[in-house]
Amino acid sequence: MKKCLFCGNDFETLSEEHIIPNCVCGRIKSYNLLCETCNKTLGHDIDNALDGVYSHIINMFGIKRDRGESRPVKVKEVKTGTIYQYLYDGSYELANVNCDIEKMDNGGFTLKFRANPNDRERIKNEIGKQLATLKNELKNIGIDYKKEIKKLQIKIDQDWNNIVKNKYSDQPGMFTFRLQLGGKGVALAILKICYFFLKEVKPQIMIDDEEIINILKTKSDDVWNRCYVYSLDNNLFDIVPDEISHFIYIKGYEKDKKVIAYIQLFSLTPYICTLNNNYIGKDFAVSYGYNLLSQMPFIPVCNELESFNNLEEDIGYKKHYEEYWSRIKINVSRIRDLYHKIHPKSLWSKLQISVYRKLIEILGERITNSPRVLSYIDLIETANQQCEIKSSSATYDDETINDLANGIISFLISELNKKFNQEEH
Ligand SMILES: [Zn+2]
């Protein structure tokens, strides 16, 4: 029998619990903490407060959740002010229908639209709106704006396939967006993560269980005495090289009689939680780190807690952060760099993708996704450039793809033979 941490009842088995919630791409799980009912209730009451808080980071870098997708998020291009939206798969598109009106010499107008290819209906509506505002000017040159709207809308429907071929060529340089990091909901969710993590890895350590569970159950204002955040650097992803990670670091201090947790989500927001104000026990430290780019666990180093004295005053943490917004500026090429670190295959050429698919057909996914085979596929593009196999063509004929796939398979077989021969001698 196992005891549920939250309701205290005994159960045959406990449910799967994301210690760092799924909505913020947590990977660390436990089967020792909660019954199914409490898991559901807490997910709904506490974890959900984090849903949406980090959607910008999740979508921009295409970081996967175990289940469900995060909603599209809007970002603004710094120079032009154009609004784009990032989707869950890491792609971005124009968020709005953008219309520029140019006056012509004959009194007429040229309307230029920029929008994403799914926006046909919105463009048609926008034409209606724009021409309605110009109706007097159009009347002066003998154009009935209502008839003109109809005409243009029909033309858009008839010619849509050609229209969407006109790719908008301006490339955004720098995006800016705001993150809302504060609020009591977030503080409760962070406290829950730290508390559950310690209960999972060091259940024998004495902490203020009753008080913390009570705060989580009643969502009491006492959470402000337990959880702190401090302001974050708004160009953080420029400073932290090639790493977006979750990490938790918990220390017990014999001398100061405290158990303190330090946690960062997405390498972005540092929070501190007090888990015990009257700790009686030896010094200890436990930690967890997961790099979401390399998808590898690591052991974090935490200098923040090294010089612990009187945390709240020493580090100047903000206690109340009800309205805590942070504006982040990030270079589009930096987003792309980090994105490719998570999704190396996104850099492959069309030829490489075709060969990859062919190899999956022949060898199956498990073998094709082995580092050895992937490294050969990585080389295809370089080889392709050197011998110029139809490098200008967007699609490749079956023969080219088969040749390359067979080449990789032959190479693997000869490597295997070599290995067998070596083992025999
Ligand atoms: Zn329970």
Short mmCIF file of C-alpha atoms and ligand atoms in Angstrom, two decimals:
data_model
loop_
_atom_site.label_atom_id
_atom_site.label_comp_id
_atom_site.label_asym_id
_atom_site.label_seq_id
_atom_site.Cartn_x
_atom_site.Cartn_y
_atom_site.Cartn_z
CA MET A 1 0.00 0.00 0.00
CA LYS A 2 1.12 3.54 -0.73
CA LYS A 3 -0.06 6.68 1.00
CA CYS A 4 -1.25 9.65 -1.08
CA LEU A 5 0.71 12.70 -0.01
CA PHE A 6 -2.29 14.94 -0.39
CA CYS A 7 -5.40 13.19 0.94
CA GLY A 8 -3.48 10.78 3.17
CA ASN A 9 -5.50 7.72 2.05
CA ASP A 10 -3.89 4.38 1.22
CA PHE A 11 -3.92 3.02 -2.33
CA GLU A 12 -2.74 -0.12 -4.11
CA THR A 13 -0.96 2.06 -6.69
CA LEU A 14 -0.53 5.77 -7.11
CA SER A 15 -0.88 7.68 -10.35
CA GLU A 16 1.68 9.03 -12.78
CA GLU A 17 2.49 12.58 -11.79
CA HIS A 18 4.59 15.11 -13.74
CA ILE A 19 6.64 16.74 -10.97
CA ILE A 20 7.31 19.63 -13.34
CA PRO A 21 3.89 19.92 -15.05
CA ASN A 22 3.34 18.70 -18.59
CA CYS A 23 2.10 22.16 -19.64
CA VAL A 24 5.65 23.49 -19.16
CA CYS A 25 7.21 20.45 -20.86
CA GLY A 26 8.27 18.74 -17.63
CA ARG A 27 9.93 15.35 -18.07
CA ILE A 28 10.48 14.21 -14.50
CA LYS A 29 7.71 11.94 -13.24
CA SER A 30 6.76 10.18 -10.06
CA TYR A 31 4.55 7.20 -9.16
CA ASN A 32 4.92 7.69 -5.41
CA LEU A 33 3.08 10.87 -4.58
CA LEU A 34 -0.57 11.19 -5.50
CA CYS A 35 -3.72 9.15 -5.96
CA GLU A 36 -5.54 9.62 -9.21
CA THR A 37 -8.23 11.88 -7.77
CA CYS A 38 -5.78 14.24 -6.06
CA ASN A 39 -3.59 14.24 -9.17
CA LYS A 40 -6.51 15.42 -11.28
CA THR A 41 -7.67 18.01 -8.77
CA LEU A 42 -4.19 19.47 -8.30
CA GLY A 43 -3.55 19.47 -12.04
CA HIS A 44 -6.68 21.49 -12.47
CA ASP A 45 -6.34 23.75 -9.42
CA ILE A 46 -2.58 24.35 -9.27
CA ASP A 47 -0.62 23.19 -12.35
CA ASN A 48 -2.93 24.92 -14.81
CA ALA A 49 -1.71 28.31 -13.57
CA LEU A 50 1.52 27.64 -15.47
CA ASP A 51 -0.31 26.82 -18.71
CA GLY A 52 0.34 29.65 -21.14
CA VAL A 53 2.97 31.39 -19.00
CA TYR A 54 5.84 29.96 -21.04
CA SER A 55 4.02 29.34 -24.33
CA HIS A 56 6.33 31.78 -26.14
CA ILE A 57 9.37 29.74 -25.25
CA ILE A 58 7.65 26.40 -25.93
CA ASN A 59 6.41 27.45 -29.37
CA MET A 60 9.45 29.42 -30.55
CA PHE A 61 11.78 26.53 -29.88
CA GLY A 62 9.30 23.77 -30.72
CA ILE A 63 9.79 22.09 -27.33
CA LYS A 64 7.47 19.11 -27.08
CA ARG A 65 5.01 18.36 -24.32
CA ASP A 66 4.20 14.76 -23.45
CA ARG A 67 0.60 15.47 -24.37
CA GLY A 68 -1.44 18.38 -25.71
CA GLU A 69 -0.25 21.44 -27.55
CA SER A 70 0.24 24.98 -26.36
CA ARG A 71 -1.75 27.72 -28.03
CA PRO A 72 -0.26 30.03 -30.70
CA VAL A 73 1.44 33.12 -29.26
CA LYS A 74 1.94 36.58 -30.70
CA VAL A 75 5.25 38.37 -31.09
CA LYS A 76 6.02 41.79 -32.54
CA GLU A 77 8.76 42.55 -35.04
CA VAL A 78 10.78 45.39 -33.55
CA LYS A 79 11.55 47.40 -36.70
CA THR A 80 8.26 47.14 -38.62
CA GLY A 81 5.84 46.55 -35.74
CA THR A 82 4.32 43.65 -37.69
CA ILE A 83 2.65 41.04 -35.49
CA TYR A 84 3.52 37.40 -36.11
CA GLN A 85 2.33 34.32 -34.32
CA TYR A 86 4.35 31.30 -33.31
CA LEU A 87 2.62 27.95 -33.57
CA TYR A 88 3.30 24.88 -31.41
CA ASP A 89 5.50 23.26 -34.07
CA GLY A 90 7.95 26.19 -34.01
CA SER A 91 6.81 27.80 -37.26
CA TYR A 92 5.64 31.38 -37.43
CA GLU A 93 3.26 33.24 -39.65
CA LEU A 94 1.71 36.70 -39.99
CA ALA A 95 -0.92 37.04 -37.28
CA ASN A 96 -3.04 39.69 -38.97
CA VAL A 97 -4.12 40.77 -42.39
CA ASN A 98 -1.89 43.76 -43.17
CA CYS A 99 -3.15 46.25 -45.72
CA ASP A 100 -1.23 49.16 -47.27
CA ILE A 101 -3.17 51.70 -49.32
CA GLU A 102 -1.41 53.69 -52.02
CA LYS A 103 -3.09 56.56 -53.82
CA MET A 104 -2.72 56.59 -57.59
CA ASP A 105 -2.53 59.61 -59.92
CA ASN A 106 -5.96 58.96 -61.46
CA GLY A 107 -7.64 59.19 -58.03
CA GLY A 108 -7.83 55.41 -57.62
CA PHE A 109 -6.10 53.23 -55.06
CA THR A 110 -3.78 50.26 -54.90
CA LEU A 111 -4.41 47.93 -51.99
CA LYS A 112 -1.54 45.66 -50.95
CA PHE A 113 -2.22 42.78 -48.58
CA ARG A 114 0.18 40.72 -46.55
CA ALA A 115 -1.25 37.75 -44.69
CA ASN A 116 -0.71 34.05 -44.19
CA PRO A 117 -2.08 31.55 -46.74
CA ASN A 118 -4.95 30.48 -44.47
CA ASP A 119 -6.33 33.98 -44.33
CA ARG A 120 -8.40 34.13 -47.51
CA GLU A 121 -11.68 34.92 -45.74
CA ARG A 122 -10.05 37.55 -43.55
CA ILE A 123 -8.53 39.23 -46.60
CA LYS A 124 -11.96 39.30 -48.27
CA ASN A 125 -13.44 40.90 -45.15
CA GLU A 126 -10.60 43.40 -44.99
CA ILE A 127 -11.26 44.43 -48.61
CA GLY A 128 -14.85 45.17 -47.60
CA LYS A 129 -13.74 47.25 -44.65
CA GLN A 130 -11.07 49.20 -46.54
CA LEU A 131 -13.25 50.01 -49.56
CA ALA A 132 -16.07 51.13 -47.28
CA THR A 133 -13.76 53.74 -45.76
CA LEU A 134 -12.85 54.91 -49.29
CA LYS A 135 -16.40 54.95 -50.65
CA ASN A 136 -16.62 58.72 -51.21
CA GLU A 137 -13.29 58.91 -53.01
CA LEU A 138 -14.32 55.94 -55.17
CA LYS A 139 -17.70 57.55 -55.94
CA ASN A 140 -15.86 60.65 -57.22
CA ILE A 141 -14.14 58.56 -59.88
CA GLY A 142 -17.31 56.69 -60.77
CA ILE A 143 -16.77 53.45 -58.86
CA ASP A 144 -19.54 51.87 -56.77
CA TYR A 145 -17.67 50.52 -53.76
CA LYS A 146 -20.14 47.73 -53.10
CA LYS A 147 -19.85 46.37 -56.64
CA GLU A 148 -16.09 46.75 -56.45
CA ILE A 149 -15.94 44.73 -53.21
CA LYS A 150 -17.94 41.89 -54.81
CA LYS A 151 -15.73 41.95 -57.89
CA LEU A 152 -12.52 41.78 -55.89
CA GLN A 153 -13.82 39.07 -53.59
CA ILE A 154 -14.79 36.88 -56.55
CA LYS A 155 -11.40 37.51 -58.13
CA ILE A 156 -9.69 36.37 -54.91
CA ASP A 157 -11.68 33.13 -54.84
CA GLN A 158 -10.98 32.39 -58.49
CA ASP A 159 -7.32 33.28 -58.43
CA TRP A 160 -6.39 32.19 -54.89
CA ASN A 161 -3.88 29.50 -55.91
CA ASN A 162 -1.87 32.06 -57.84
CA ILE A 163 -2.19 34.73 -55.20
CA VAL A 164 -0.69 32.55 -52.45
CA LYS A 165 2.32 31.86 -54.65
CA ASN A 166 3.46 35.43 -54.03
CA LYS A 167 5.65 34.84 -51.05
CA TYR A 168 6.17 37.76 -48.74
CA SER A 169 9.90 38.28 -48.71
CA ASP A 170 10.63 40.60 -45.77
CA GLN A 171 12.47 38.65 -43.09
CA PRO A 172 11.92 39.72 -39.48
CA GLY A 173 15.08 40.49 -37.53
CA MET A 174 14.14 40.91 -33.92
CA PHE A 175 11.02 39.89 -32.06
CA THR A 176 9.74 41.32 -28.84
CA PHE A 177 7.07 39.93 -26.53
CA ARG A 178 5.93 40.12 -22.96
CA LEU A 179 5.89 37.30 -20.46
CA GLN A 180 3.61 37.44 -17.47
CA LEU A 181 5.50 35.52 -14.86
CA GLY A 182 3.93 36.53 -11.62
CA GLY A 183 0.73 35.90 -9.80
CA LYS A 184 -0.37 33.78 -6.92
CA GLY A 185 -1.25 30.87 -9.21
CA VAL A 186 2.32 30.67 -10.46
CA ALA A 187 3.73 30.95 -6.93
CA LEU A 188 1.52 28.04 -5.79
CA ALA A 189 2.53 25.93 -8.80
CA ILE A 190 6.24 26.58 -8.18
CA LEU A 191 5.90 25.74 -4.49
CA LYS A 192 4.17 22.47 -5.44
CA ILE A 193 6.99 21.50 -7.85
CA CYS A 194 9.71 22.08 -5.24
CA TYR A 195 7.78 20.34 -2.49
CA PHE A 196 6.91 17.30 -4.63
CA PHE A 197 10.45 17.01 -5.96
CA LEU A 198 11.90 16.81 -2.46
CA LYS A 199 9.21 14.32 -1.35
CA GLU A 200 10.11 12.17 -4.36
CA VAL A 201 13.90 12.12 -3.94
CA LYS A 202 14.29 12.53 -0.16
CA PRO A 203 11.01 11.52 1.49
CA GLN A 204 12.77 11.09 4.83
CA ILE A 205 13.76 14.79 5.13
CA MET A 206 11.56 16.65 7.59
CA ILE A 207 9.84 19.62 6.01
CA ASP A 208 6.76 21.66 6.79
CA ASP A 209 4.38 19.19 5.12
CA GLU A 210 1.23 20.17 6.93
CA GLU A 211 1.68 23.87 6.32
CA ILE A 212 2.66 23.48 2.64
CA ILE A 213 -0.21 21.09 1.89
CA ASN A 214 -2.55 23.51 3.62
CA ILE A 215 -1.30 26.41 1.48
CA LEU A 216 -1.84 24.33 -1.68
CA LYS A 217 -5.28 23.15 -0.56
CA THR A 218 -6.60 26.56 0.45
CA LYS A 219 -4.50 28.64 -1.96
CA SER A 220 -3.71 30.79 1.03
CA ASP A 221 -1.79 34.07 0.91
CA ASP A 222 0.86 32.38 3.05
CA VAL A 223 2.35 31.26 -0.27
CA TRP A 224 4.00 34.70 -0.38
CA ASN A 225 6.07 33.76 2.66
CA ARG A 226 7.22 30.62 0.88
CA CYS A 227 7.86 31.50 -2.75
CA TYR A 228 9.91 34.35 -4.21
CA VAL A 229 10.99 35.42 -7.67
CA TYR A 230 13.59 37.90 -8.77
CA SER A 231 13.71 40.02 -11.88
CA LEU A 232 15.13 38.35 -14.91
CA ASP A 233 17.54 39.50 -17.52
CA ASN A 234 15.63 40.26 -20.70
CA ASN A 235 18.35 39.11 -23.06
CA LEU A 236 18.94 35.93 -21.14
CA PHE A 237 19.04 33.62 -24.15
CA ASP A 238 21.93 35.63 -25.55
CA ILE A 239 23.96 35.16 -22.40
CA VAL A 240 23.17 31.51 -21.67
CA PRO A 241 24.88 29.61 -24.45
CA ASP A 242 22.95 26.86 -26.16
CA GLU A 243 20.96 25.80 -23.20
CA ILE A 244 17.31 25.90 -22.31
CA SER A 245 16.81 23.79 -19.28
CA HIS A 246 14.69 23.03 -16.26
CA PHE A 247 16.49 22.76 -13.03
CA ILE A 248 15.80 22.33 -9.34
CA TYR A 249 18.31 22.60 -6.56
CA ILE A 250 17.38 22.02 -2.92
CA LYS A 251 19.62 22.55 0.06
CA GLY A 252 19.20 21.90 3.76
CA TYR A 253 21.18 24.07 6.18
CA GLU A 254 21.91 22.66 9.60
CA LYS A 255 23.21 25.96 10.95
CA ASP A 256 20.43 28.19 9.61
CA LYS A 257 17.72 25.56 10.19
CA LYS A 258 16.24 26.01 6.73
CA VAL A 259 15.46 23.96 3.65
CA ILE A 260 15.54 26.13 0.55
CA ALA A 261 14.72 25.26 -3.07
CA TYR A 262 15.99 27.12 -6.11
CA ILE A 263 14.26 26.45 -9.41
CA GLN A 264 14.51 27.71 -12.98
CA LEU A 265 12.09 26.85 -15.75
CA PHE A 266 13.35 27.19 -19.34
CA SER A 267 16.59 28.77 -18.03
CA LEU A 268 14.50 31.86 -17.63
CA THR A 269 12.92 32.53 -14.31
CA PRO A 270 14.62 31.97 -10.99
CA TYR A 271 12.28 31.23 -8.10
CA ILE A 272 13.12 30.42 -4.51
CA CYS A 273 10.95 28.44 -2.13
CA THR A 274 11.31 27.91 1.59
CA LEU A 275 10.35 24.32 2.39
CA ASN A 276 11.29 24.31 6.07
CA ASN A 277 11.82 27.24 8.43
CA ASN A 278 12.78 25.09 11.37
CA TYR A 279 14.90 22.31 9.92
CA ILE A 280 16.62 19.99 12.33
CA GLY A 281 19.09 17.82 10.49
CA LYS A 282 22.41 17.71 8.67
CA ASP A 283 23.38 19.76 5.61
CA PHE A 284 22.23 18.13 2.40
CA ALA A 285 21.74 18.98 -1.27
CA VAL A 286 19.66 17.36 -4.01
CA SER A 287 19.25 18.48 -7.59
CA TYR A 288 17.70 17.76 -10.95
CA GLY A 289 18.54 19.23 -14.34
CA TYR A 290 17.21 18.57 -17.81
CA ASN A 291 18.48 20.32 -20.92
CA LEU A 292 15.50 20.69 -23.23
CA LEU A 293 17.76 21.35 -26.24
CA SER A 294 19.96 18.26 -26.04
CA GLN A 295 17.17 16.38 -24.22
CA MET A 296 19.74 15.15 -21.73
CA PRO A 297 19.66 15.19 -17.95
CA PHE A 298 22.51 16.99 -16.21
CA ILE A 299 23.65 17.82 -12.68
CA PRO A 300 23.10 21.53 -12.10
CA VAL A 301 25.47 23.80 -10.27
CA CYS A 302 23.74 26.46 -8.24
CA ASN A 303 25.84 29.35 -7.04
CA GLU A 304 22.79 31.29 -5.93
CA LEU A 305 22.37 29.24 -2.79
CA GLU A 306 26.07 28.87 -2.00
CA SER A 307 26.31 32.07 -0.01
CA PHE A 308 23.05 31.58 1.79
CA ASN A 309 22.69 33.81 4.79
CA ASN A 310 19.45 35.66 4.97
CA LEU A 311 18.07 34.93 1.56
CA GLU A 312 15.12 37.26 1.39
CA GLU A 313 17.20 40.30 2.29
CA ASP A 314 20.56 39.34 0.84
CA ILE A 315 19.43 38.62 -2.68
CA GLY A 316 16.63 41.14 -2.67
CA TYR A 317 14.00 38.80 -4.00
CA LYS A 318 10.65 40.27 -4.79
CA LYS A 319 8.09 38.87 -2.48
CA HIS A 320 4.96 39.99 -4.24
CA TYR A 321 4.90 39.79 -7.94
CA GLU A 322 1.24 39.95 -8.72
CA GLU A 323 1.78 42.12 -11.77
CA TYR A 324 5.14 40.93 -12.83
CA TRP A 325 5.64 41.35 -16.55
CA SER A 326 8.87 41.09 -18.39
CA ARG A 327 9.58 42.27 -21.90
CA ILE A 328 11.89 39.97 -23.81
CA LYS A 329 13.73 40.86 -26.99
CA ILE A 330 15.11 38.04 -29.05
CA ASN A 331 16.89 37.80 -32.34
CA VAL A 332 15.15 35.63 -34.93
CA SER A 333 18.44 34.02 -35.97
CA ARG A 334 19.08 33.15 -32.33
CA ILE A 335 15.66 31.46 -32.14
CA ARG A 336 16.50 29.52 -35.29
CA ASP A 337 19.93 28.46 -33.94
CA LEU A 338 18.38 27.10 -30.77
CA TYR A 339 15.49 25.54 -32.69
CA HIS A 340 17.92 23.59 -34.89
CA LYS A 341 19.65 22.32 -31.78
CA ILE A 342 16.42 20.61 -30.72
CA HIS A 343 15.43 19.59 -34.23
CA PRO A 344 18.65 18.85 -36.12
CA LYS A 345 16.67 17.23 -38.94
CA SER A 346 15.06 20.58 -39.67
CA LEU A 347 18.35 21.57 -41.31
CA TRP A 348 18.24 18.71 -43.75
CA SER A 349 17.74 19.36 -47.43
CA LYS A 350 14.84 17.88 -49.36
CA LEU A 351 17.16 15.19 -50.70
CA GLN A 352 18.20 14.19 -47.20
CA ILE A 353 14.60 13.99 -46.05
CA SER A 354 13.72 11.80 -49.07
CA VAL A 355 16.62 9.44 -48.33
CA TYR A 356 15.67 9.37 -44.64
CA ARG A 357 12.12 8.33 -45.52
CA LYS A 358 13.41 5.70 -47.93
CA LEU A 359 15.69 4.26 -45.24
CA ILE A 360 12.82 4.06 -42.77
CA GLU A 361 10.89 2.09 -45.40
CA ILE A 362 13.78 -0.34 -45.83
CA LEU A 363 15.41 -0.49 -42.40
CA GLY A 364 12.65 0.61 -40.04
CA GLU A 365 12.57 3.62 -37.76
CA ARG A 366 14.74 2.25 -34.97
CA ILE A 367 17.76 1.51 -37.16
CA THR A 368 17.35 4.62 -39.31
CA ASN A 369 17.27 6.83 -36.22
CA SER A 370 20.49 5.37 -34.83
CA PRO A 371 23.28 7.95 -34.56
CA ARG A 372 25.38 6.03 -37.10
CA VAL A 373 22.77 6.15 -39.88
CA LEU A 374 21.82 9.75 -39.05
CA SER A 375 25.46 10.79 -39.35
CA TYR A 376 25.56 9.36 -42.90
CA ILE A 377 22.40 11.24 -43.80
CA ASP A 378 24.07 14.37 -42.40
CA LEU A 379 26.86 13.93 -44.94
CA ILE A 380 24.57 13.66 -47.95
CA GLU A 381 24.19 17.38 -48.46
CA THR A 382 27.96 17.99 -48.50
CA ALA A 383 28.45 15.11 -50.93
CA ASN A 384 25.56 16.43 -52.98
CA GLN A 385 27.16 19.85 -53.27
CA GLN A 386 30.49 18.34 -54.26
CA CYS A 387 29.15 16.19 -57.09
CA GLU A 388 26.22 18.51 -57.84
CA ILE A 389 23.50 15.87 -58.03
CA LYS A 390 20.65 17.92 -59.39
CA SER A 391 21.25 20.44 -56.65
CA SER A 392 18.92 22.98 -58.21
CA SER A 393 15.98 20.61 -58.29
CA ALA A 394 13.43 20.79 -55.47
CA THR A 395 12.46 17.13 -55.81
CA TYR A 396 14.71 14.20 -56.57
CA ASP A 397 14.05 11.22 -58.78
CA ASP A 398 13.69 7.76 -57.26
CA GLU A 399 16.96 6.65 -58.77
CA THR A 400 19.02 9.29 -56.92
CA ILE A 401 17.24 8.55 -53.64
CA ASN A 402 17.65 4.78 -54.07
CA ASP A 403 21.32 5.16 -54.96
CA LEU A 404 22.03 7.18 -51.84
CA ALA A 405 19.95 4.90 -49.59
CA ASN A 406 21.69 1.82 -51.02
CA GLY A 407 25.05 3.53 -50.58
CA ILE A 408 24.34 4.04 -46.89
CA ILE A 409 23.16 0.45 -46.46
CA SER A 410 26.24 -0.96 -48.26
CA PHE A 411 28.46 1.16 -46.08
CA LEU A 412 26.76 -0.11 -42.92
CA ILE A 413 27.10 -3.72 -44.09
CA SER A 414 30.80 -3.31 -44.88
CA GLU A 415 31.35 -1.69 -41.46
CA LEU A 416 29.55 -4.59 -39.80
CA ASN A 417 31.65 -7.14 -41.74
CA LYS A 418 34.82 -5.35 -40.68
CA LYS A 419 33.69 -5.47 -37.06
CA PHE A 420 32.90 -9.21 -37.25
CA ASN A 421 36.27 -9.91 -38.86
CA GLN A 422 38.08 -7.99 -36.14
CA GLU A 423 36.22 -9.90 -33.45
CA GLU A 424 37.11 -13.22 -35.04
CA HIS A 425 40.84 -12.44 -35.05
ZN ZN B 1 -5.19 11.58 -2.77
#
